[in-house]
Every structure is written in C-alpha cells, then in structure tokens.
Amino acid sequence: MNPYVLAVLLSSLGLGTTLTFASSHWLLAWMGLEINTLAIIPLMAQHHHPRAVEATTKYFLTQATAAAMIMFASTTNAWITGEWDMNNMSNPIASTMIITALALKIGLAPMHFWMPEVLQGLDLLTGLILSTWQKLAPFALIIQTAQAVDPVLLTALGIMSTLVGGWGGLNQTQLRKILAYSSIAHMGWMIIILQYAPQLTLLALGTYIFMTSAAFLTLKTSSATKINTLSMVWSKNPVLTTTTALVLLSLGGLPPLTGFMPKWLILQELAKQNLPITATIMALAALLSLYFYLRLCYAMTLTISPNTINSITPWRTQTTQSSLPLTLSTTIALGLLPMTPAILMLAT
C-alpha cells in the first residue's frame, strides 16, 4: 500500500476515535464511529484475497447495522427528551438499543458471530488493530451510557461473553480465531464490572490491549497462523517461544503475570457487591479460556512437530520487522502485577 494512503487511513482511524472520545453529542459520536469504520476497511481489503474481501464485507455490514441502530436509538431519545446529550438517556428503550448496538460493534455475545470469521480473514497486523484500537471508541460510549442501562442486561452480556469466549475457543486450530474468542471473553470481564467500578473496566481494557498486542506481534514475528506452525517455532527462536508461552498464560489470567491483576480486582469487587454467584461463574468461565491457552503452550513447548517442511528454512533468514513494539508489549504483558497498588491509587 502507498505510504501516503496508509498515513491518511491511520490518521483517519485516530481522528474517528478521538472524535468519539471528545463528543457528548450523539451525532458527533456516530460520526466518529463511521470515520473509524470507513478508515479500517481499505486496510482490511488491501491484500485483495477473497477471504480478506469476504471478511471486509462482513465487517462493513455488521458495523453499518450497529451504526444505524445507534442513529435510530439516539434520534428516538432526542425525539422523546428533546436533547441529543449522551448523559441524558432517560428513555429505557433507546438506552437498551444503544447498548445492544455497541455490543455488536465490539463483538459481545450473543452479537459475537462476526468476530472470529472476520479476524480469520485478515492478516495479523490488521487483526491487531481490529482487536485493540477498534474497541476504544465503542467502549468510551458504553462507559458513558452504562448508568442508564438495566444492570441485569449488562450482567447477562458479561456472563454470556465469558462463557461463549471460553467454549468457542476450545475446538479451534486457527490462532486468529482463538484470539477472537479470547477477545470476546475479555470483553465480558470488562462489561460485568462496568456498573460497579468503571475504573476497573478501563484497567482491564488497558491490560487486554497490551497482552493482545504482545500475542499478535509474536505471531507476526514467527509467521504463525495455525497451532501446528506454532509447534515448530521453538527450534527457530527459543527465547520468543518462552515469552509467547508466558504471554498466553498472562492472557489466561495466571499469577504472577499482568493478566491476573484485572481478574483478581474484578472478582474482589463482585464479592464486595454481594454477588458471589456471579463471581463464581466468572472464575469458572476463566478456566475454559485458560484451557485453550494451556493447549497452545503445550503445543509450543512440549511437543516436537512430526511435520517435514519442504519450504526454505526460515530460521536462517533475518527478519526485517521492528522488535521494539513486541519487546515493550511483552514486558508490560508479563511484569505489571507488582505495580497493582500504584495502578489502583491512580485509578481511584
């Protein structure tokens, strides 16, 4: 892709998200979401592969549907209340429609069906943008409107997402689909705590972005898209294999890694709110996700691949990729747990 075109598209992505962050008017927020969607579509379809085009079409249709729902709900709210302000969502039907549309935008269950299919058709770097940056603008709107939404709906969305994210990833062999289901499960953790402690939602979103970035950049460095490719990485780059296994365990939420921090704090807050059954379901759902991360770790570190590869030996060729983003995201994804008290102080 032409670097000038790429620069325009990436700056439009940034502009769309910033516009949504800065807005308190529904029309402006909707405009930001639309700019965001239209800016990523050329990035998704740049390889002209039938799968990429199919994924782009699916993504466009789901995002356009969600945007139309947001527009309809905000117009309905403005018609009833006379205001376009986000903080004045007094109509329950409009606020329920808004949260449903935003759940479709970020891929919360049961509106998650597009997410694994779309991510599977993209290359790893575009998949990284879709899994991290594209979540920010809808999440800003969800956090602003969450107080007007029925708490039972948010809890149901959160529990269903963690369960679907855990169950869906169990039978997958494609790494991008596994990361898509991992994303759905993490979104569930963020939504479940939103009504009680929004700062924990932001903390979980931040840690999720760093852990997912580390996972995607690692797969990009090792050019792996399937589990059996992953099982051959250890002979090429043992250090990368070790850090990848730790990043995956961090995504699963094992101590003493960064991923344990948001899960621990969310479960603690749910227990404080007298919701022991919800906390127990969430903890058990996390075990489902942990199983498929452990499966990846097992394939990477404890198996010797029986495949004979007839391709050029890739470990002899030097990679031209920059290793700084991978190093930074991996360090943050592995080592932030001791900083929990300081992060809590900043968050509250």
Short mmCIF file of C-alpha atoms in Angstrom, two decimals:
data_model
loop_
_atom_site.label_atom_id
_atom_site.label_comp_id
_atom_site.label_asym_id
_atom_site.label_seq_id
_atom_site.Cartn_x
_atom_site.Cartn_y
_atom_site.Cartn_z
CA MET A 1 0.00 0.00 0.00
CA ASN A 2 1.15 3.53 -0.83
CA PRO A 3 2.67 5.11 2.33
CA TYR A 4 0.69 8.35 1.81
CA VAL A 5 -2.58 6.42 1.60
CA LEU A 6 -1.59 4.40 4.67
CA ALA A 7 -0.82 7.62 6.58
CA VAL A 8 -4.22 9.09 5.65
CA LEU A 9 -6.03 5.91 6.71
CA LEU A 10 -4.19 5.61 10.03
CA SER A 11 -4.71 9.30 10.84
CA SER A 12 -8.42 8.88 9.99
CA LEU A 13 -8.55 5.95 12.42
CA GLY A 14 -7.06 8.18 15.10
CA LEU A 15 -9.38 11.07 14.18
CA GLY A 16 -12.52 8.89 14.37
CA THR A 17 -11.64 7.53 17.80
CA THR A 18 -10.65 10.96 19.14
CA LEU A 19 -13.88 12.47 17.81
CA THR A 20 -15.94 9.84 19.65
CA PHE A 21 -13.87 10.30 22.84
CA ALA A 22 -14.39 14.07 22.79
CA SER A 23 -18.11 14.10 21.98
CA SER A 24 -21.07 14.47 24.28
CA HIS A 25 -23.49 14.78 21.35
CA TRP A 26 -24.81 11.58 19.74
CA LEU A 27 -24.41 12.81 16.16
CA LEU A 28 -20.74 13.63 16.69
CA ALA A 29 -20.11 10.27 18.37
CA TRP A 30 -21.85 8.48 15.49
CA MET A 31 -19.72 10.41 13.01
CA GLY A 32 -16.54 9.33 14.83
CA LEU A 33 -17.60 5.67 14.72
CA GLU A 34 -18.35 5.93 10.98
CA ILE A 35 -14.96 7.54 10.20
CA ASN A 36 -13.35 4.74 12.20
CA THR A 37 -15.16 2.01 10.26
CA LEU A 38 -14.52 3.58 6.84
CA ALA A 39 -10.81 4.10 7.62
CA ILE A 40 -10.12 0.46 8.51
CA ILE A 41 -11.99 -1.08 5.55
CA PRO A 42 -9.23 -0.35 2.93
CA LEU A 43 -6.64 -1.70 5.42
CA MET A 44 -8.67 -4.91 5.74
CA ALA A 45 -9.12 -5.41 1.98
CA GLN A 46 -5.59 -4.36 0.92
CA HIS A 47 -4.40 -7.89 0.05
CA HIS A 48 -7.21 -8.48 -2.50
CA HIS A 49 -7.55 -12.05 -1.32
CA PRO A 50 -11.10 -13.49 -1.49
CA ARG A 51 -11.02 -14.23 2.27
CA ALA A 52 -9.91 -10.68 3.07
CA VAL A 53 -12.65 -9.23 0.86
CA GLU A 54 -15.24 -11.54 2.45
CA ALA A 55 -14.07 -10.55 5.96
CA THR A 56 -14.19 -6.85 5.00
CA THR A 57 -17.74 -7.21 3.65
CA LYS A 58 -18.92 -8.99 6.82
CA TYR A 59 -17.26 -6.35 8.99
CA PHE A 60 -18.78 -3.48 7.00
CA LEU A 61 -22.29 -4.94 7.18
CA THR A 62 -22.18 -5.55 10.94
CA GLN A 63 -20.68 -2.13 11.69
CA ALA A 64 -23.18 -0.38 9.41
CA THR A 65 -26.04 -2.20 11.15
CA ALA A 66 -24.72 -1.14 14.57
CA ALA A 67 -24.25 2.46 13.40
CA ALA A 68 -27.81 2.55 12.03
CA MET A 69 -29.13 1.23 15.37
CA ILE A 70 -27.18 3.90 17.27
CA MET A 71 -28.54 6.60 14.99
CA PHE A 72 -32.11 5.30 15.35
CA ALA A 73 -31.85 5.00 19.17
CA SER A 74 -30.29 8.44 19.64
CA THR A 75 -32.92 10.01 17.34
CA THR A 76 -35.67 8.26 19.35
CA ASN A 77 -34.14 9.56 22.59
CA ALA A 78 -33.87 13.10 21.16
CA TRP A 79 -37.47 12.93 19.95
CA ILE A 80 -38.75 11.94 23.41
CA THR A 81 -36.47 14.06 25.64
CA GLY A 82 -35.66 16.96 23.28
CA GLU A 83 -31.89 16.54 23.86
CA TRP A 84 -29.02 14.92 21.93
CA ASP A 85 -26.81 14.82 25.02
CA MET A 86 -25.28 11.44 25.92
CA ASN A 87 -25.73 11.93 29.65
CA ASN A 88 -29.48 12.32 29.28
CA MET A 89 -30.52 8.81 28.24
CA SER A 90 -33.77 8.68 30.18
CA ASN A 91 -35.68 6.51 27.71
CA PRO A 92 -35.12 2.79 28.57
CA ILE A 93 -35.86 1.52 25.04
CA ALA A 94 -33.32 3.92 23.49
CA SER A 95 -30.61 3.08 26.06
CA THR A 96 -31.16 -0.69 25.58
CA MET A 97 -30.89 -0.28 21.81
CA ILE A 98 -27.71 1.79 22.18
CA ILE A 99 -26.01 -0.80 24.41
CA THR A 100 -27.07 -3.61 22.02
CA ALA A 101 -25.63 -1.73 19.04
CA LEU A 102 -22.36 -1.02 20.88
CA ALA A 103 -22.18 -4.67 21.94
CA LEU A 104 -22.47 -5.59 18.24
CA LYS A 105 -19.68 -3.11 17.47
CA ILE A 106 -17.19 -4.68 19.91
CA GLY A 107 -18.35 -8.29 19.46
CA LEU A 108 -20.02 -9.13 22.78
CA ALA A 109 -22.00 -12.38 22.92
CA PRO A 110 -24.67 -13.04 21.61
CA MET A 111 -23.70 -10.48 18.91
CA HIS A 112 -20.25 -12.02 18.51
CA PHE A 113 -20.69 -14.26 15.45
CA TRP A 114 -18.93 -11.90 13.03
CA MET A 115 -15.78 -11.54 15.13
CA PRO A 116 -13.96 -14.91 14.63
CA GLU A 117 -14.91 -15.03 10.94
CA VAL A 118 -13.68 -11.50 10.23
CA LEU A 119 -10.44 -11.89 12.20
CA GLN A 120 -9.68 -15.18 10.42
CA GLY A 121 -9.76 -13.45 7.03
CA LEU A 122 -7.30 -10.68 7.95
CA ASP A 123 -3.54 -10.52 8.22
CA LEU A 124 -2.09 -10.30 11.73
CA LEU A 125 -1.37 -6.55 11.89
CA THR A 126 -4.85 -5.53 10.69
CA GLY A 127 -6.25 -8.13 13.10
CA LEU A 128 -4.27 -6.42 15.87
CA ILE A 129 -5.84 -3.03 15.02
CA LEU A 130 -9.30 -4.62 14.91
CA SER A 131 -8.83 -6.34 18.28
CA THR A 132 -7.39 -3.33 20.13
CA TRP A 133 -7.83 0.15 18.63
CA GLN A 134 -11.30 -0.51 17.20
CA LYS A 135 -12.61 -1.35 20.69
CA LEU A 136 -11.73 2.04 22.18
CA ALA A 137 -14.41 4.30 20.65
CA PRO A 138 -17.39 1.98 21.34
CA PHE A 139 -16.08 1.41 24.88
CA ALA A 140 -15.97 5.16 25.53
CA LEU A 141 -19.67 5.32 24.61
CA ILE A 142 -20.52 2.22 26.67
CA ILE A 143 -18.86 3.72 29.76
CA GLN A 144 -20.76 7.00 29.29
CA THR A 145 -24.17 5.36 28.85
CA ALA A 146 -23.81 2.37 31.22
CA GLN A 147 -25.52 4.07 34.17
CA ALA A 148 -28.76 4.44 32.15
CA VAL A 149 -28.83 0.74 31.17
CA ASP A 150 -30.59 -2.09 33.01
CA PRO A 151 -27.93 -3.77 35.26
CA VAL A 152 -29.38 -7.23 34.52
CA LEU A 153 -28.71 -6.71 30.80
CA LEU A 154 -25.07 -5.77 31.41
CA THR A 155 -24.57 -8.76 33.74
CA ALA A 156 -26.18 -11.11 31.19
CA LEU A 157 -23.96 -9.74 28.38
CA GLY A 158 -20.84 -10.11 30.56
CA ILE A 159 -21.52 -13.69 31.70
CA MET A 160 -22.60 -14.84 28.24
CA SER A 161 -19.48 -13.33 26.63
CA THR A 162 -17.07 -15.00 29.05
CA LEU A 163 -18.83 -18.37 28.61
CA VAL A 164 -19.01 -18.11 24.80
CA GLY A 165 -15.41 -16.87 24.62
CA GLY A 166 -14.30 -19.88 26.67
CA TRP A 167 -16.42 -22.54 24.91
CA GLY A 168 -15.84 -21.20 21.41
CA GLY A 169 -12.04 -21.28 21.61
CA LEU A 170 -11.79 -24.89 22.81
CA ASN A 171 -12.10 -26.59 19.43
CA GLN A 172 -10.13 -24.14 17.28
CA THR A 173 -6.87 -24.80 15.46
CA GLN A 174 -6.55 -21.37 13.83
CA LEU A 175 -4.70 -18.91 16.06
CA ARG A 176 -6.61 -15.85 14.85
CA LYS A 177 -9.93 -17.47 15.75
CA ILE A 178 -8.55 -18.41 19.18
CA LEU A 179 -7.54 -14.78 19.73
CA ALA A 180 -11.01 -13.65 18.57
CA TYR A 181 -12.70 -15.86 21.19
CA SER A 182 -10.15 -14.66 23.74
CA SER A 183 -11.20 -11.09 22.87
CA ILE A 184 -14.90 -11.95 23.37
CA ALA A 185 -14.15 -13.44 26.81
CA HIS A 186 -12.11 -10.39 27.88
CA MET A 187 -14.89 -8.03 26.74
CA GLY A 188 -17.24 -9.98 29.04
CA TRP A 189 -14.97 -9.33 32.03
CA MET A 190 -14.96 -5.61 31.23
CA ILE A 191 -18.75 -5.35 30.85
CA ILE A 192 -19.58 -7.32 34.02
CA ILE A 193 -17.83 -4.83 36.31
CA LEU A 194 -18.81 -1.67 34.40
CA GLN A 195 -21.82 -0.74 36.55
CA TYR A 196 -19.92 -1.17 39.86
CA ALA A 197 -16.39 0.09 39.16
CA PRO A 198 -15.84 1.73 35.72
CA GLN A 199 -12.16 2.32 36.56
CA LEU A 200 -11.64 -1.46 36.68
CA THR A 201 -13.19 -1.71 33.20
CA LEU A 202 -10.57 0.76 31.94
CA LEU A 203 -7.81 -1.15 33.74
CA ALA A 204 -8.97 -4.45 32.20
CA LEU A 205 -9.17 -2.80 28.75
CA GLY A 206 -5.63 -1.41 29.09
CA THR A 207 -4.10 -4.73 30.16
CA TYR A 208 -6.08 -6.58 27.45
CA ILE A 209 -4.69 -4.23 24.77
CA PHE A 210 -1.08 -4.81 25.83
CA MET A 211 -1.47 -8.59 26.18
CA THR A 212 -3.25 -8.95 22.83
CA SER A 213 -0.66 -6.71 21.13
CA ALA A 214 2.11 -8.92 22.50
CA ALA A 215 0.31 -12.06 21.26
CA PHE A 216 -0.35 -10.70 17.74
CA LEU A 217 3.16 -9.24 17.32
CA THR A 218 4.70 -12.54 18.44
CA LEU A 219 2.65 -14.47 15.88
CA LYS A 220 3.65 -11.89 13.24
CA THR A 221 7.34 -12.30 14.09
CA SER A 222 7.12 -16.10 13.86
CA SER A 223 4.68 -16.02 10.86
CA ALA A 224 2.36 -18.46 12.63
CA THR A 225 -1.37 -18.72 11.95
CA LYS A 226 -2.07 -22.34 12.93
CA ILE A 227 -1.25 -24.41 16.01
CA ASN A 228 0.97 -26.87 14.10
CA THR A 229 3.05 -23.92 12.79
CA LEU A 230 3.41 -22.73 16.37
CA SER A 231 4.82 -26.12 17.40
CA MET A 232 7.84 -25.53 15.13
CA VAL A 233 8.82 -22.12 16.49
CA TRP A 234 10.91 -23.40 19.41
CA SER A 235 13.74 -24.62 17.15
CA LYS A 236 13.95 -21.24 15.41
CA ASN A 237 13.63 -18.88 18.36
CA PRO A 238 13.67 -20.44 21.85
CA VAL A 239 13.53 -17.07 23.69
CA LEU A 240 10.48 -15.94 21.71
CA THR A 241 8.81 -19.31 22.45
CA THR A 242 9.34 -18.81 26.19
CA THR A 243 7.92 -15.28 26.22
CA THR A 244 4.98 -16.33 24.00
CA ALA A 245 4.04 -19.10 26.42
CA LEU A 246 4.14 -16.57 29.29
CA VAL A 247 2.06 -14.02 27.32
CA LEU A 248 -0.58 -16.69 26.65
CA LEU A 249 -0.68 -17.60 30.35
CA SER A 250 -0.98 -13.89 31.13
CA LEU A 251 -3.99 -13.70 28.77
CA GLY A 252 -5.43 -16.63 30.71
CA GLY A 253 -5.00 -14.67 33.95
CA LEU A 254 -2.40 -16.69 35.85
CA PRO A 255 -0.36 -15.06 38.64
CA PRO A 256 2.33 -13.67 38.84
CA LEU A 257 1.66 -12.20 35.37
CA THR A 258 -0.10 -8.94 34.44
CA GLY A 259 -3.29 -10.69 33.27
CA PHE A 260 -4.05 -11.81 36.82
CA MET A 261 -4.44 -8.22 38.05
CA PRO A 262 -7.75 -7.19 36.37
CA LYS A 263 -9.37 -10.60 37.01
CA TRP A 264 -8.38 -10.53 40.67
CA LEU A 265 -9.64 -6.98 41.20
CA ILE A 266 -12.90 -7.65 39.31
CA LEU A 267 -13.65 -10.80 41.35
CA GLN A 268 -12.83 -8.89 44.54
CA GLU A 269 -15.22 -6.07 43.56
CA LEU A 270 -18.00 -8.52 42.66
CA ALA A 271 -17.58 -10.18 46.08
CA LYS A 272 -17.76 -6.73 47.75
CA GLN A 273 -21.03 -6.05 45.89
CA ASN A 274 -22.55 -9.25 47.38
CA LEU A 275 -22.53 -11.11 44.07
CA PRO A 276 -20.78 -14.38 44.98
CA ILE A 277 -22.64 -16.47 42.37
CA THR A 278 -21.69 -14.06 39.54
CA ALA A 279 -18.07 -14.04 40.75
CA THR A 280 -18.02 -17.88 40.85
CA ILE A 281 -19.44 -18.18 37.32
CA MET A 282 -16.87 -15.69 36.02
CA ALA A 283 -13.99 -17.52 37.72
CA LEU A 284 -15.15 -20.87 36.30
CA ALA A 285 -15.60 -19.34 32.83
CA ALA A 286 -11.99 -18.09 33.03
CA LEU A 287 -10.90 -21.73 33.41
CA LEU A 288 -12.36 -22.53 29.98
CA SER A 289 -10.21 -19.81 28.40
CA LEU A 290 -7.20 -20.95 30.40
CA TYR A 291 -7.57 -24.45 28.94
CA PHE A 292 -7.06 -23.34 25.35
CA TYR A 293 -4.15 -21.07 26.29
CA LEU A 294 -2.54 -24.05 28.04
CA ARG A 295 -3.21 -26.11 24.92
CA LEU A 296 -1.24 -23.56 22.88
CA CYS A 297 1.57 -23.54 25.45
CA TYR A 298 1.67 -27.35 25.34
CA ALA A 299 1.84 -27.36 21.53
CA MET A 300 4.63 -24.77 21.57
CA THR A 301 6.89 -26.01 24.32
CA LEU A 302 6.22 -29.70 24.99
CA THR A 303 5.78 -31.22 21.52
CA ILE A 304 8.13 -31.88 18.64
CA SER A 305 6.29 -31.42 15.38
CA PRO A 306 6.14 -34.56 13.20
CA ASN A 307 5.77 -32.46 10.04
CA THR A 308 8.54 -32.37 7.46
CA ILE A 309 8.62 -28.91 5.95
CA ASN A 310 9.69 -28.60 2.34
CA SER A 311 9.87 -24.80 2.42
CA ILE A 312 13.00 -22.66 2.81
CA THR A 313 14.37 -22.86 6.34
CA PRO A 314 13.04 -19.61 7.82
CA TRP A 315 15.36 -19.51 10.81
CA ARG A 316 18.32 -18.72 8.53
CA THR A 317 16.72 -15.52 7.18
CA GLN A 318 16.96 -12.38 9.27
CA THR A 319 13.65 -10.65 9.99
CA THR A 320 13.32 -7.01 8.97
CA GLN A 321 10.50 -6.35 11.45
CA SER A 322 11.00 -3.86 14.26
CA SER A 323 11.26 -5.72 17.56
CA LEU A 324 10.67 -2.69 19.83
CA PRO A 325 6.81 -2.84 19.89
CA LEU A 326 6.96 -6.59 20.62
CA THR A 327 9.51 -6.07 23.41
CA LEU A 328 7.51 -3.27 25.04
CA SER A 329 4.14 -5.02 24.88
CA THR A 330 5.62 -8.32 26.12
CA THR A 331 7.32 -6.62 29.07
CA ILE A 332 4.07 -4.88 30.07
CA ALA A 333 2.04 -8.08 29.50
CA LEU A 334 4.31 -10.03 31.87
CA GLY A 335 5.54 -7.74 34.60
CA LEU A 336 2.90 -5.25 35.83
CA LEU A 337 1.39 -7.29 38.67
CA PRO A 338 3.72 -5.83 41.39
CA MET A 339 2.51 -2.36 40.30
CA THR A 340 -1.12 -3.16 41.26
CA PRO A 341 -1.27 -0.87 44.37
CA ALA A 342 0.16 2.08 42.42
CA ILE A 343 -2.25 1.48 39.50
CA LEU A 344 -5.18 1.27 41.93
CA MET A 345 -4.12 4.56 43.51
CA LEU A 346 -4.06 6.21 40.08
CA ALA A 347 -7.38 4.66 39.04
CA THR A 348 -9.43 5.67 42.08
#
